[in-house]
XYZ file of C-alpha atoms in Angstrom:
702
model
C 138.991 143.108 144.696
C 141.343 140.801 142.994
C 139.881 137.751 144.797
C 136.357 138.909 143.915
C 137.312 139.393 140.355
C 138.763 135.716 140.243
C 135.418 134.352 141.703
C 133.457 136.337 139.177
C 135.583 135.100 136.299
C 135.552 131.579 137.558
C 131.717 131.756 137.487
C 131.288 132.949 133.948
C 128.637 131.163 131.842
C 131.361 130.735 129.379
C 132.872 128.125 131.636
C 131.342 124.698 132.627
C 132.996 123.572 135.934
C 131.460 122.197 139.129
C 132.087 125.583 140.702
C 130.306 127.514 137.931
C 127.452 125.225 137.833
C 126.968 125.472 141.556
C 127.272 129.186 141.552
C 124.904 129.813 138.741
C 122.324 127.354 140.281
C 122.559 129.118 143.567
C 122.151 132.638 142.028
C 119.173 131.450 139.889
C 117.407 129.832 142.934
C 117.972 132.617 145.521
C 117.890 135.808 143.247
C 115.789 136.143 140.130
C 113.842 132.807 140.397
C 112.819 133.455 143.976
C 111.333 136.905 143.182
C 109.541 135.371 140.127
C 108.103 132.525 142.115
C 106.727 134.892 144.703
C 104.974 136.898 142.005
C 103.641 133.686 140.484
C 102.056 132.552 143.854
C 100.640 136.005 144.310
C 99.046 135.863 140.776
C 97.637 132.500 141.358
C 96.032 133.483 144.643
C 94.514 136.614 143.040
C 93.113 134.438 140.164
C 91.760 131.851 142.706
C 90.132 134.492 145.018
C 88.731 136.615 142.190
C 87.505 133.817 140.040
C 83.730 133.698 139.182
C 82.519 130.327 137.981
C 79.437 129.808 135.925
C 77.677 126.934 137.678
C 75.157 126.571 134.981
C 77.901 124.943 132.718
C 80.562 122.379 133.320
C 83.391 124.151 135.277
C 86.707 124.154 133.439
C 89.581 122.600 135.372
C 91.670 125.590 134.878
C 90.002 129.057 135.737
C 91.861 130.741 133.016
C 89.093 129.248 130.866
C 86.585 131.647 132.592
C 86.405 134.731 130.458
C 86.056 137.101 133.394
C 88.950 135.435 135.250
C 91.522 135.320 132.413
C 93.044 138.788 133.220
C 93.203 138.263 136.961
C 96.779 138.221 138.264
C 98.183 139.351 134.945
C 100.628 141.830 136.422
C 102.231 139.270 138.726
C 102.391 136.646 135.993
C 104.053 139.150 133.776
C 106.601 139.938 136.542
C 107.232 136.108 136.999
C 107.967 135.869 133.163
C 110.278 138.822 133.258
C 112.236 137.323 136.259
C 112.401 133.900 134.491
C 113.785 135.474 131.295
C 116.329 137.351 133.232
C 117.486 134.233 135.032
C 117.736 132.298 131.769
C 119.648 135.159 130.226
C 122.140 135.566 133.110
C 122.583 131.985 134.223
C 122.316 129.677 131.278
C 125.312 127.430 130.645
C 125.616 125.940 127.171
C 129.229 125.235 126.932
C 130.101 121.513 127.352
C 132.266 120.474 130.220
C 135.870 119.434 129.692
C 136.072 115.545 129.688
C 139.047 113.507 130.820
C 139.630 111.390 127.668
C 141.330 108.603 129.703
C 138.013 108.050 131.526
C 135.628 105.653 129.797
C 132.085 107.093 129.120
C 129.227 105.412 130.695
C 125.603 105.722 129.385
C 125.016 108.331 132.133
C 128.084 110.185 130.988
C 127.046 110.270 127.414
C 123.675 111.629 128.411
C 125.380 114.260 130.503
C 127.790 115.376 127.683
C 124.801 115.518 125.144
C 122.714 118.044 127.245
C 122.119 121.445 125.935
C 121.767 123.185 129.278
C 124.130 122.587 132.276
C 122.696 124.864 134.999
C 120.917 122.162 137.063
C 118.263 124.522 138.411
C 117.418 126.568 135.293
C 114.650 124.182 134.132
C 112.597 125.594 136.876
C 112.875 129.045 135.454
C 111.743 127.692 132.233
C 108.813 125.935 133.707
C 107.902 129.073 135.701
C 107.873 131.138 132.525
C 105.701 128.795 130.675
C 103.227 128.252 133.442
C 102.875 131.997 133.995
C 102.142 132.431 130.256
C 99.558 129.676 130.582
C 97.706 131.246 133.322
C 97.716 134.616 131.771
C 95.912 133.073 128.851
C 98.848 133.515 126.423
C 98.521 129.951 125.284
C 100.572 130.398 122.008
C 103.472 131.786 124.006
C 103.160 128.973 126.614
C 103.237 126.405 123.740
C 106.330 127.916 122.249
C 108.098 127.997 125.581
C 107.186 124.305 126.466
C 107.997 123.145 122.940
C 111.530 124.744 123.240
C 111.886 123.515 126.633
C 111.108 119.862 125.609
C 113.909 120.009 122.994
C 116.243 121.685 125.436
C 115.796 118.895 127.963
C 115.139 116.010 125.538
C 117.735 113.822 127.313
C 116.231 114.296 130.720
C 113.051 112.158 130.949
C 111.395 113.844 134.045
C 111.813 117.455 132.754
C 110.948 116.438 129.311
C 107.776 114.697 130.499
C 106.598 117.826 132.410
C 107.309 120.004 129.568
C 105.334 117.830 127.187
C 102.395 117.742 129.626
C 102.178 121.510 129.812
C 102.597 121.663 125.946
C 99.680 119.390 125.462
C 97.651 121.517 127.930
C 98.464 124.646 126.040
C 97.199 123.075 122.844
C 94.020 121.923 124.597
C 93.241 125.478 125.778
C 93.725 126.719 122.283
C 91.355 124.129 120.908
C 94.138 122.464 118.987
C 92.895 118.895 119.843
C 94.854 117.230 117.063
C 98.112 118.689 118.103
C 97.412 117.775 121.781
C 96.529 114.255 120.819
C 99.769 113.910 118.831
C 101.743 114.968 121.893
C 99.814 112.536 124.143
C 100.342 109.579 121.749
C 104.065 110.320 121.522
C 104.357 110.368 125.287
C 102.574 106.978 125.683
C 104.874 105.568 123.073
C 107.915 106.820 124.826
C 106.524 106.010 128.282
C 106.017 108.692 131.033
C 108.660 109.163 133.766
C 107.222 108.669 137.177
C 108.226 112.101 138.270
C 106.060 113.672 135.508
C 102.986 111.499 136.237
C 101.277 114.159 138.359
C 101.482 116.769 135.485
C 100.089 114.172 133.056
C 97.139 113.412 135.338
C 96.101 117.074 135.131
C 96.740 117.077 131.399
C 94.758 114.014 130.557
C 91.850 115.038 132.717
C 91.687 118.472 130.933
C 92.040 116.748 127.521
C 89.237 114.301 128.131
C 86.965 117.001 129.662
C 87.388 119.181 126.551
C 86.892 116.282 124.088
C 83.654 115.311 126.025
C 84.933 111.790 126.928
C 83.758 112.068 130.444
C 84.054 108.385 131.303
C 87.805 108.610 130.562
C 88.140 111.920 132.454
C 86.700 110.846 135.785
C 89.605 108.592 136.777
C 92.082 111.296 135.983
C 90.052 113.796 137.908
C 90.142 111.574 140.907
C 93.853 111.412 140.634
C 93.903 115.222 140.393
C 92.005 115.498 143.649
C 94.464 113.084 145.278
C 97.439 115.324 144.222
C 95.790 118.567 145.313
C 96.934 119.957 148.708
C 94.610 122.980 149.143
C 90.914 122.301 150.300
C 89.469 125.127 148.327
C 90.878 123.834 145.059
C 90.106 120.183 146.089
C 86.398 121.105 146.674
C 86.216 122.853 143.234
C 87.692 119.611 141.576
C 85.160 117.425 143.390
C 82.463 119.572 142.026
C 83.738 118.935 138.511
C 83.792 115.164 139.182
C 80.139 115.422 140.372
C 79.122 117.362 137.194
C 80.880 114.682 135.050
C 79.126 111.833 136.895
C 75.759 113.592 136.511
C 76.301 114.189 132.819
C 76.834 110.401 132.529
C 73.626 109.866 134.565
C 75.655 108.193 137.468
C 73.377 109.905 140.044
C 74.655 108.105 143.176
C 78.347 108.755 142.293
C 77.482 112.435 141.487
C 75.688 112.783 144.844
C 78.681 111.555 146.599
C 81.096 113.716 144.826
C 78.954 116.869 145.679
C 78.833 115.645 149.317
C 82.610 115.711 149.259
C 82.538 119.356 148.176
C 80.431 120.289 151.248
C 82.663 118.274 153.637
C 85.595 120.324 152.668
C 83.964 123.528 153.932
C 84.323 125.436 150.683
C 83.317 129.223 149.982
C 79.523 129.560 150.383
C 78.788 129.971 146.689
C 80.543 126.598 145.901
C 78.769 124.940 148.775
C 75.378 126.353 147.840
C 75.695 125.110 144.208
C 76.733 121.640 145.487
C 73.601 121.556 147.568
C 71.587 122.507 144.477
C 73.269 119.909 142.353
C 72.692 117.190 145.007
C 68.904 117.897 144.788
C 68.995 117.712 141.009
C 70.781 114.378 140.708
C 68.381 112.641 143.122
C 65.216 114.348 141.756
C 64.361 111.552 139.476
C 63.800 109.228 142.293
C 62.793 111.697 145.144
C 61.058 114.599 143.348
C 58.876 115.697 146.102
C 61.465 115.583 148.773
C 64.017 117.480 146.639
C 61.675 120.157 145.533
C 60.578 120.740 149.219
C 64.313 120.957 150.092
C 64.801 123.558 147.405
C 61.772 125.563 148.539
C 63.199 125.580 152.081
C 66.414 126.849 150.688
C 64.572 129.608 148.868
C 63.146 130.740 152.291
C 66.559 131.138 153.875
C 67.915 134.778 154.115
C 71.476 133.461 153.160
C 70.109 132.529 149.657
C 68.256 135.609 148.744
C 70.925 136.290 146.171
C 70.635 132.930 144.651
C 66.773 132.631 144.185
C 67.145 132.507 140.409
C 69.375 129.366 140.753
C 67.028 127.782 143.256
C 63.945 128.186 141.149
C 65.872 127.322 138.049
C 66.846 123.969 139.745
C 63.123 123.385 140.680
C 61.982 124.143 137.106
C 64.532 121.689 135.920
C 63.331 118.889 138.066
C 59.662 119.560 136.933
C 60.828 119.661 133.299
C 62.575 116.314 133.787
C 59.183 114.924 134.960
C 57.611 116.522 131.759
C 55.450 118.829 133.967
C 55.885 121.882 131.710
C 53.268 123.941 133.433
C 55.062 123.740 136.827
C 58.409 124.163 135.216
C 57.239 127.422 133.670
C 55.837 128.556 136.976
C 59.184 127.902 138.751
C 61.164 129.598 136.074
C 59.002 132.712 136.154
C 59.255 132.869 139.924
C 62.940 132.683 139.528
C 62.909 135.483 137.028
C 60.775 137.784 139.194
C 62.652 136.926 142.345
C 66.017 137.386 141.006
C 68.040 140.323 142.427
C 70.914 140.075 140.053
C 71.303 140.132 136.304
C 74.074 137.646 135.708
C 74.713 134.515 133.548
C 72.496 132.418 136.068
C 69.405 134.482 135.330
C 70.274 134.632 131.590
C 70.292 130.856 131.481
C 66.990 130.655 133.200
C 65.444 133.109 130.777
C 66.942 131.177 127.861
C 65.372 127.852 128.997
C 61.974 129.765 129.754
C 62.119 131.444 126.365
C 62.709 128.065 124.626
C 59.684 126.580 126.437
C 57.451 129.462 125.353
C 58.878 129.214 121.738
C 57.860 125.473 121.745
C 54.441 126.178 122.980
C 54.037 128.971 120.356
C 53.566 131.610 122.996
C 55.656 134.180 121.124
C 55.065 137.308 123.170
C 56.541 135.644 126.287
C 59.229 134.030 124.355
C 60.194 137.554 122.954
C 60.274 138.949 126.535
C 62.531 136.068 127.754
C 64.924 136.106 124.803
C 65.150 139.833 124.912
C 66.089 139.878 128.600
C 68.381 136.815 128.234
C 70.233 138.580 125.234
C 71.912 141.117 127.503
C 73.072 138.535 130.094
C 74.737 136.008 127.913
C 77.943 136.788 126.048
C 78.641 136.134 122.533
C 80.629 132.948 123.227
C 77.513 131.256 124.702
C 76.681 128.335 122.576
C 73.145 129.419 122.013
C 73.910 133.089 121.454
C 73.393 133.000 117.679
C 70.079 131.089 118.045
C 68.880 133.650 120.566
C 69.920 136.462 118.291
C 68.078 134.938 115.407
C 64.921 134.294 117.367
C 64.857 137.728 118.977
C 65.130 139.238 115.507
C 62.201 137.213 114.176
C 60.041 137.848 117.231
C 60.802 141.548 117.153
C 59.149 141.599 113.711
C 56.442 139.089 114.509
C 55.113 139.863 118.033
C 53.882 143.499 117.473
C 51.668 142.182 114.648
C 50.219 139.317 116.792
C 49.537 141.732 119.549
C 48.019 144.294 117.291
C 45.631 141.666 116.005
C 44.624 140.456 119.512
C 44.244 144.054 120.757
C 41.959 145.165 117.818
C 39.940 142.066 118.094
C 39.454 142.623 121.756
C 38.434 146.328 121.617
C 36.234 145.679 118.672
C 34.469 142.935 120.755
C 34.069 145.387 123.542
C 32.501 147.902 121.046
C 29.997 145.356 120.070
C 28.940 144.468 123.506
C 26.046 146.007 125.450
C 27.021 148.716 127.941
C 26.400 146.419 130.866
C 28.723 143.735 129.557
C 31.272 146.259 128.423
C 31.543 148.022 131.861
C 31.672 144.539 133.522
C 34.600 143.550 131.339
C 36.372 146.832 132.138
C 35.797 146.513 135.716
C 37.513 143.082 135.705
C 40.526 144.601 134.182
C 40.610 147.524 136.702
C 40.149 144.886 139.535
C 43.273 142.957 138.250
C 45.111 146.244 137.934
C 44.467 147.172 141.515
C 45.407 143.690 142.664
C 48.683 143.830 140.981
C 49.334 147.420 142.152
C 48.763 146.290 145.724
C 51.323 143.432 145.425
C 53.978 145.999 144.185
C 53.432 148.914 146.405
C 56.652 150.569 145.516
C 56.115 150.295 141.738
C 52.885 150.402 139.670
C 52.969 147.207 137.443
C 52.153 146.638 133.849
C 48.981 144.600 133.394
C 49.794 141.431 131.616
C 47.546 139.283 129.675
C 45.599 136.672 131.523
C 42.997 134.150 130.529
C 40.156 136.033 132.386
C 40.913 139.255 130.709
C 40.160 138.314 127.005
C 38.391 141.495 126.557
C 41.453 143.546 126.793
C 44.191 140.921 127.150
C 46.393 142.250 124.425
C 46.123 145.767 125.825
C 49.202 145.686 128.163
C 48.233 148.867 129.969
C 49.856 150.222 133.082
C 51.967 153.006 134.363
C 54.914 152.916 136.714
C 54.231 155.898 138.963
C 51.301 158.226 139.177
C 53.255 161.271 138.114
C 54.464 159.576 134.922
C 51.156 158.497 133.432
C 51.562 160.602 130.307
C 54.937 159.216 129.332
C 54.770 157.425 125.942
C 57.004 154.564 126.850
C 54.754 153.344 129.706
C 52.179 152.301 127.041
C 53.519 149.035 125.464
C 50.876 149.298 122.622
C 51.958 152.708 121.679
C 55.662 151.576 121.791
C 54.974 148.520 119.583
C 52.952 150.476 117.016
C 55.582 153.278 117.129
C 58.277 150.789 116.431
C 56.438 149.528 113.326
C 56.095 153.097 112.047
C 59.815 153.804 112.665
C 60.800 150.717 110.801
C 58.565 151.717 107.885
C 60.390 155.050 107.495
C 63.961 154.047 108.529
C 64.066 150.278 108.137
C 65.738 147.900 110.552
C 68.593 149.705 112.349
C 71.320 148.569 114.774
C 71.589 150.475 118.102
C 74.655 152.489 117.017
C 75.721 156.126 116.932
C 74.730 158.314 113.963
C 72.210 155.693 112.784
C 70.209 158.313 110.866
C 73.127 159.253 108.671
C 73.646 155.774 107.176
C 72.168 154.489 103.981
C 68.615 153.387 104.339
C 68.205 151.825 100.750
C 69.134 148.249 101.877
C 67.892 148.095 105.468
C 64.416 149.445 104.721
C 63.591 146.674 102.069
C 62.802 144.077 104.779
C 59.787 142.207 103.327
C 58.137 142.365 106.783
C 58.066 146.161 107.130
C 58.491 147.526 103.705
C 54.764 148.220 103.224
C 52.897 151.361 104.252
C 51.850 151.571 107.890
C 49.992 154.924 107.907
C 46.765 153.273 109.232
C 48.595 152.635 112.493
C 49.302 156.259 112.918
C 45.747 157.168 112.019
C 44.246 155.169 114.871
C 47.076 156.109 117.291
C 46.405 159.756 116.529
C 42.802 159.382 117.126
C 43.470 157.866 120.570
C 45.883 160.586 121.393
C 43.316 163.229 120.296
C 40.827 161.818 122.640
C 43.304 161.840 125.475
C 44.401 165.444 124.903
C 40.727 166.575 124.777
C 40.109 164.826 128.081
C 43.395 165.679 129.763
C 41.657 166.864 132.927
C 39.267 164.047 133.341
C 39.158 160.403 134.093
C 40.445 159.115 130.709
C 43.933 159.345 132.010
C 43.280 157.182 135.106
C 43.638 153.492 134.527
C 41.482 152.950 137.594
C 38.511 154.534 135.751
C 36.277 153.227 133.002
C 36.872 156.357 130.914
C 40.554 155.343 130.412
C 39.519 152.078 128.617
C 36.468 153.543 126.811
C 38.763 156.068 125.116
C 40.483 153.164 123.360
C 37.478 151.486 122.055
C 36.559 152.218 118.312
C 32.877 153.202 118.503
C 32.789 155.300 115.294
C 32.757 154.104 111.780
C 36.130 155.879 111.172
C 37.706 154.215 114.267
C 36.378 150.827 113.226
C 37.803 151.221 109.741
C 41.260 152.259 111.051
C 41.114 149.241 113.454
C 40.361 146.866 110.499
C 43.249 148.461 108.559
C 45.546 147.502 111.482
C 44.206 143.960 111.623
C 44.367 143.114 107.983
C 47.929 144.589 107.674
C 49.061 142.622 110.741
C 47.431 139.409 109.458
C 49.333 139.728 106.155
C 52.793 140.318 107.815
C 52.426 137.755 110.609
C 51.352 135.119 107.973
C 54.435 135.896 105.909
C 56.676 135.737 108.828
C 55.330 132.412 110.003
C 55.831 130.936 106.510
C 59.209 132.443 105.537
C 60.979 132.867 108.850
C 59.456 130.170 111.138
C 58.440 127.623 108.577
C 55.222 127.369 110.781
C 52.863 126.696 107.891
C 49.732 125.938 110.037
C 49.930 129.363 111.838
C 50.645 131.131 108.546
C 47.688 129.358 106.910
C 45.420 130.593 109.881
C 46.333 134.159 109.486
C 46.439 134.331 105.682
C 43.118 132.435 105.268
C 41.490 134.845 107.708
C 42.709 137.676 105.677
C 41.402 136.622 102.355
C 38.072 135.563 103.974
C 37.475 138.614 106.176
C 39.202 141.313 104.309
C 38.922 140.744 100.500
C 39.493 144.390 99.626
C 42.950 144.463 101.277
C 45.346 146.365 99.183
C 47.879 143.468 98.969
C 45.208 140.760 98.554
C 47.094 139.356 95.516
C 50.316 138.817 97.561
C 48.077 137.049 100.160
C 46.568 134.750 97.496
C 50.083 134.097 96.029
C 51.575 133.216 99.376
C 48.693 130.786 100.066
C 49.415 129.096 96.799
C 53.096 128.785 97.845
C 52.099 127.677 101.346
C 49.868 124.816 100.041
C 52.412 123.909 97.450
C 54.963 123.359 100.280
C 52.347 121.339 102.270
C 51.744 119.250 99.095
C 48.021 120.078 99.248
C 47.772 120.626 95.624
C 43.941 121.034 95.476
C 44.063 123.990 97.883
C 47.109 125.344 95.990
C 45.242 125.316 92.682
C 42.184 126.873 94.396
C 44.141 129.973 95.563
C 45.982 130.180 92.266
C 42.596 130.217 90.431
C 41.357 132.831 93.065
C 44.345 135.017 92.198
C 43.767 134.873 88.554
C 40.134 135.395 88.883
C 40.004 138.282 91.525
C 43.455 139.975 90.512
C 43.950 139.394 86.888
C 46.391 142.282 86.441
C 48.700 141.174 89.302
C 52.282 140.220 88.477
C 51.670 136.889 90.332
C 48.541 136.151 88.227
C 50.584 136.841 85.003
C 53.288 134.475 86.346
C 50.949 131.742 87.267
C 49.023 132.034 84.073
C 52.139 131.093 82.163
C 52.052 127.418 81.522
C 55.904 127.422 81.616
C 56.162 129.022 84.986
C 57.938 126.203 86.692
C 60.580 126.133 83.934
C 60.868 129.895 84.144
C 61.341 129.794 87.954
C 64.054 127.282 87.490
C 65.854 129.430 84.935
C 65.375 132.542 86.988
C 67.067 130.652 90.026
C 69.977 129.837 87.795
C 70.259 133.465 86.630
C 69.861 134.716 90.236
C 72.894 132.523 91.199
C 75.023 133.751 88.450
C 74.077 137.380 89.196
C 75.027 136.899 92.918
C 78.425 135.207 91.938
C 79.065 138.302 89.718
C 78.005 140.667 92.417
C 80.157 139.088 94.977
C 83.244 139.209 92.799
C 82.550 142.939 92.190
C 82.297 143.563 95.802
C 85.603 141.846 96.585
C 87.243 143.964 93.856
C 85.643 147.177 95.296
C 83.453 147.870 92.138
C 80.634 149.172 94.211
C 78.824 150.867 91.408
C 78.537 147.468 89.813
C 77.171 145.926 92.980
C 74.535 148.561 93.337
C 73.471 148.129 89.571
C 73.206 144.258 90.039
C 71.040 144.679 93.070
C 68.630 146.781 91.196
C 68.507 144.396 88.302
C 67.825 141.473 90.779
C 64.958 143.387 92.364
C 63.322 144.113 89.118
C 63.993 141.005 87.179
C 63.777 138.174 89.746
C 60.751 138.301 91.987
C 61.718 136.935 95.371
C 58.323 134.964 95.644
C 58.911 133.197 92.436
C 62.273 131.855 93.555
C 60.726 130.650 96.775
C 58.385 128.213 94.887
C 58.765 124.707 96.045
C 59.128 123.290 92.509
C 58.993 119.659 93.456
C 55.722 120.113 95.371
C 53.861 122.492 93.074
C 50.617 121.267 91.550
C 50.657 120.204 87.839
């Protein structure tokens, strides 16, 4: 016992002798550090095996960058941190050693005496703690650890260089590029110890990837691959090199990099994506060969799970050749063939939706954006754009489809019985064709060019015993949505939505007007269906089903016209104000004032046409609709405004007053004076008409 006590006392951290340094180094290495290192390795393997890369984007060098992989291995990394902290607490030696004053100090001796930590192994515990924090995603903690470590080991170039490399990496992962750049510049000024070169190769590769300097990143990535010992990680790093080369249009170099991936026999998903990428980088010179190769891949049973990616790649090849029709066909095939609803399908739908948006095929664009919206997370770079476009299309598309539907069924009503029956038979034939190709599920009939008679009528039931269910009638759903918005306004999909205040949300300019006419026509259709519940009017394979939808009577025709004129007005406003598509807005509003001059909001239509042509700088047409407004609607508020010779000056003044009122309202809101906020809002509504403020003053006619 006495001897043991002497050993323990001789190995106290309050003493700094060769014996105490050896003892604490030994205990650090084979006790707490060992257990922490094992936990770190287990955590790293768990993160590696569970990681799910998004191959539609540039892969990150460190998998902690993947949102779904960040938490993997957390418990093991936390254990490694705790063991490291314990090792540091128990075995750190700060006391300076006793120096023989008769011995002359060399440069090496001076460095030794100026150290702040004398346990020769403890730096590894510090490094283990910082790396564990980094791979947990606790980048701020990791930066603090490596920053302190670089001060603690400032006199030891190798350890200092490694700590600074990880500090820069921690800044990079936080997006603090200026801080990372400062660390990098300082290290280059002081020179990097050769023993820290490996860490700096990783750091500089990661830094240049994040800053988008791919030309500088590639040489360091090749060094990273040379350092890597494990084939699985090496294959992933070669894939990143291929992506970088492809981004720089270095197609041959990218092809070789992806070929390296396959040679390393990686997991199948990585190999599959490498093969896909190889076809894309060579597609510019070998389009036919590469698309045929992708079609063969689609036929393989091994790739059934990846059909969305295969057809997405085919679509990209056609799009690069500016063959939009074939690109859309490939994307649509990928959409319908996909058996998963992940980021890959979401990316495909996003690109498909953008194509439809550009082609102004808004119904299809809405379908794609709506589906993609649920597959892409909020961190996606185009998430806000999708959200905004989906919001606009949710308001616009029901009006467009309502116009097309009512025009179609009115056209059917005007036909001879023979022609009408022939048109209906064509719809039934297509319905049967679609039903046959989907034996397990009755499909919805989608618009096609040869169904113009009923193309907007997306009719269909999912199963025979569910024919009566409201939600299998897309037209009823669309019209029901408009009616709902008229009563409740635009609502988020949240709990207790009906209890919240409707004052603000129901004032949307697109839906604030009455939609009773929609319900009138819908109810007439439902009445017909109920009266014929036992006959063929419920069977989409019978003519009676479609005849029940056609407005034959005068009342039905009037109700149908009400739907058209209201939809023309709202669609025209949305095209002008939300999409800035003045040509489409002109088409709808001009038809409204020409075909439906008795529309209850005809003065608004005239005024918006005046604004539209003012924006287009077609002053003669703007003046024409200004005069028409004054002549046909002399009591309208817009007529009074435009009749005032000083309306431009008034508009400018009102815009200034509106800005002042907004500033006052915002200040009241910040100070919780909510009654004043509400009061200011009411004043703004009454005093400053929105349309007046929207005038393009610089382009208005004299």
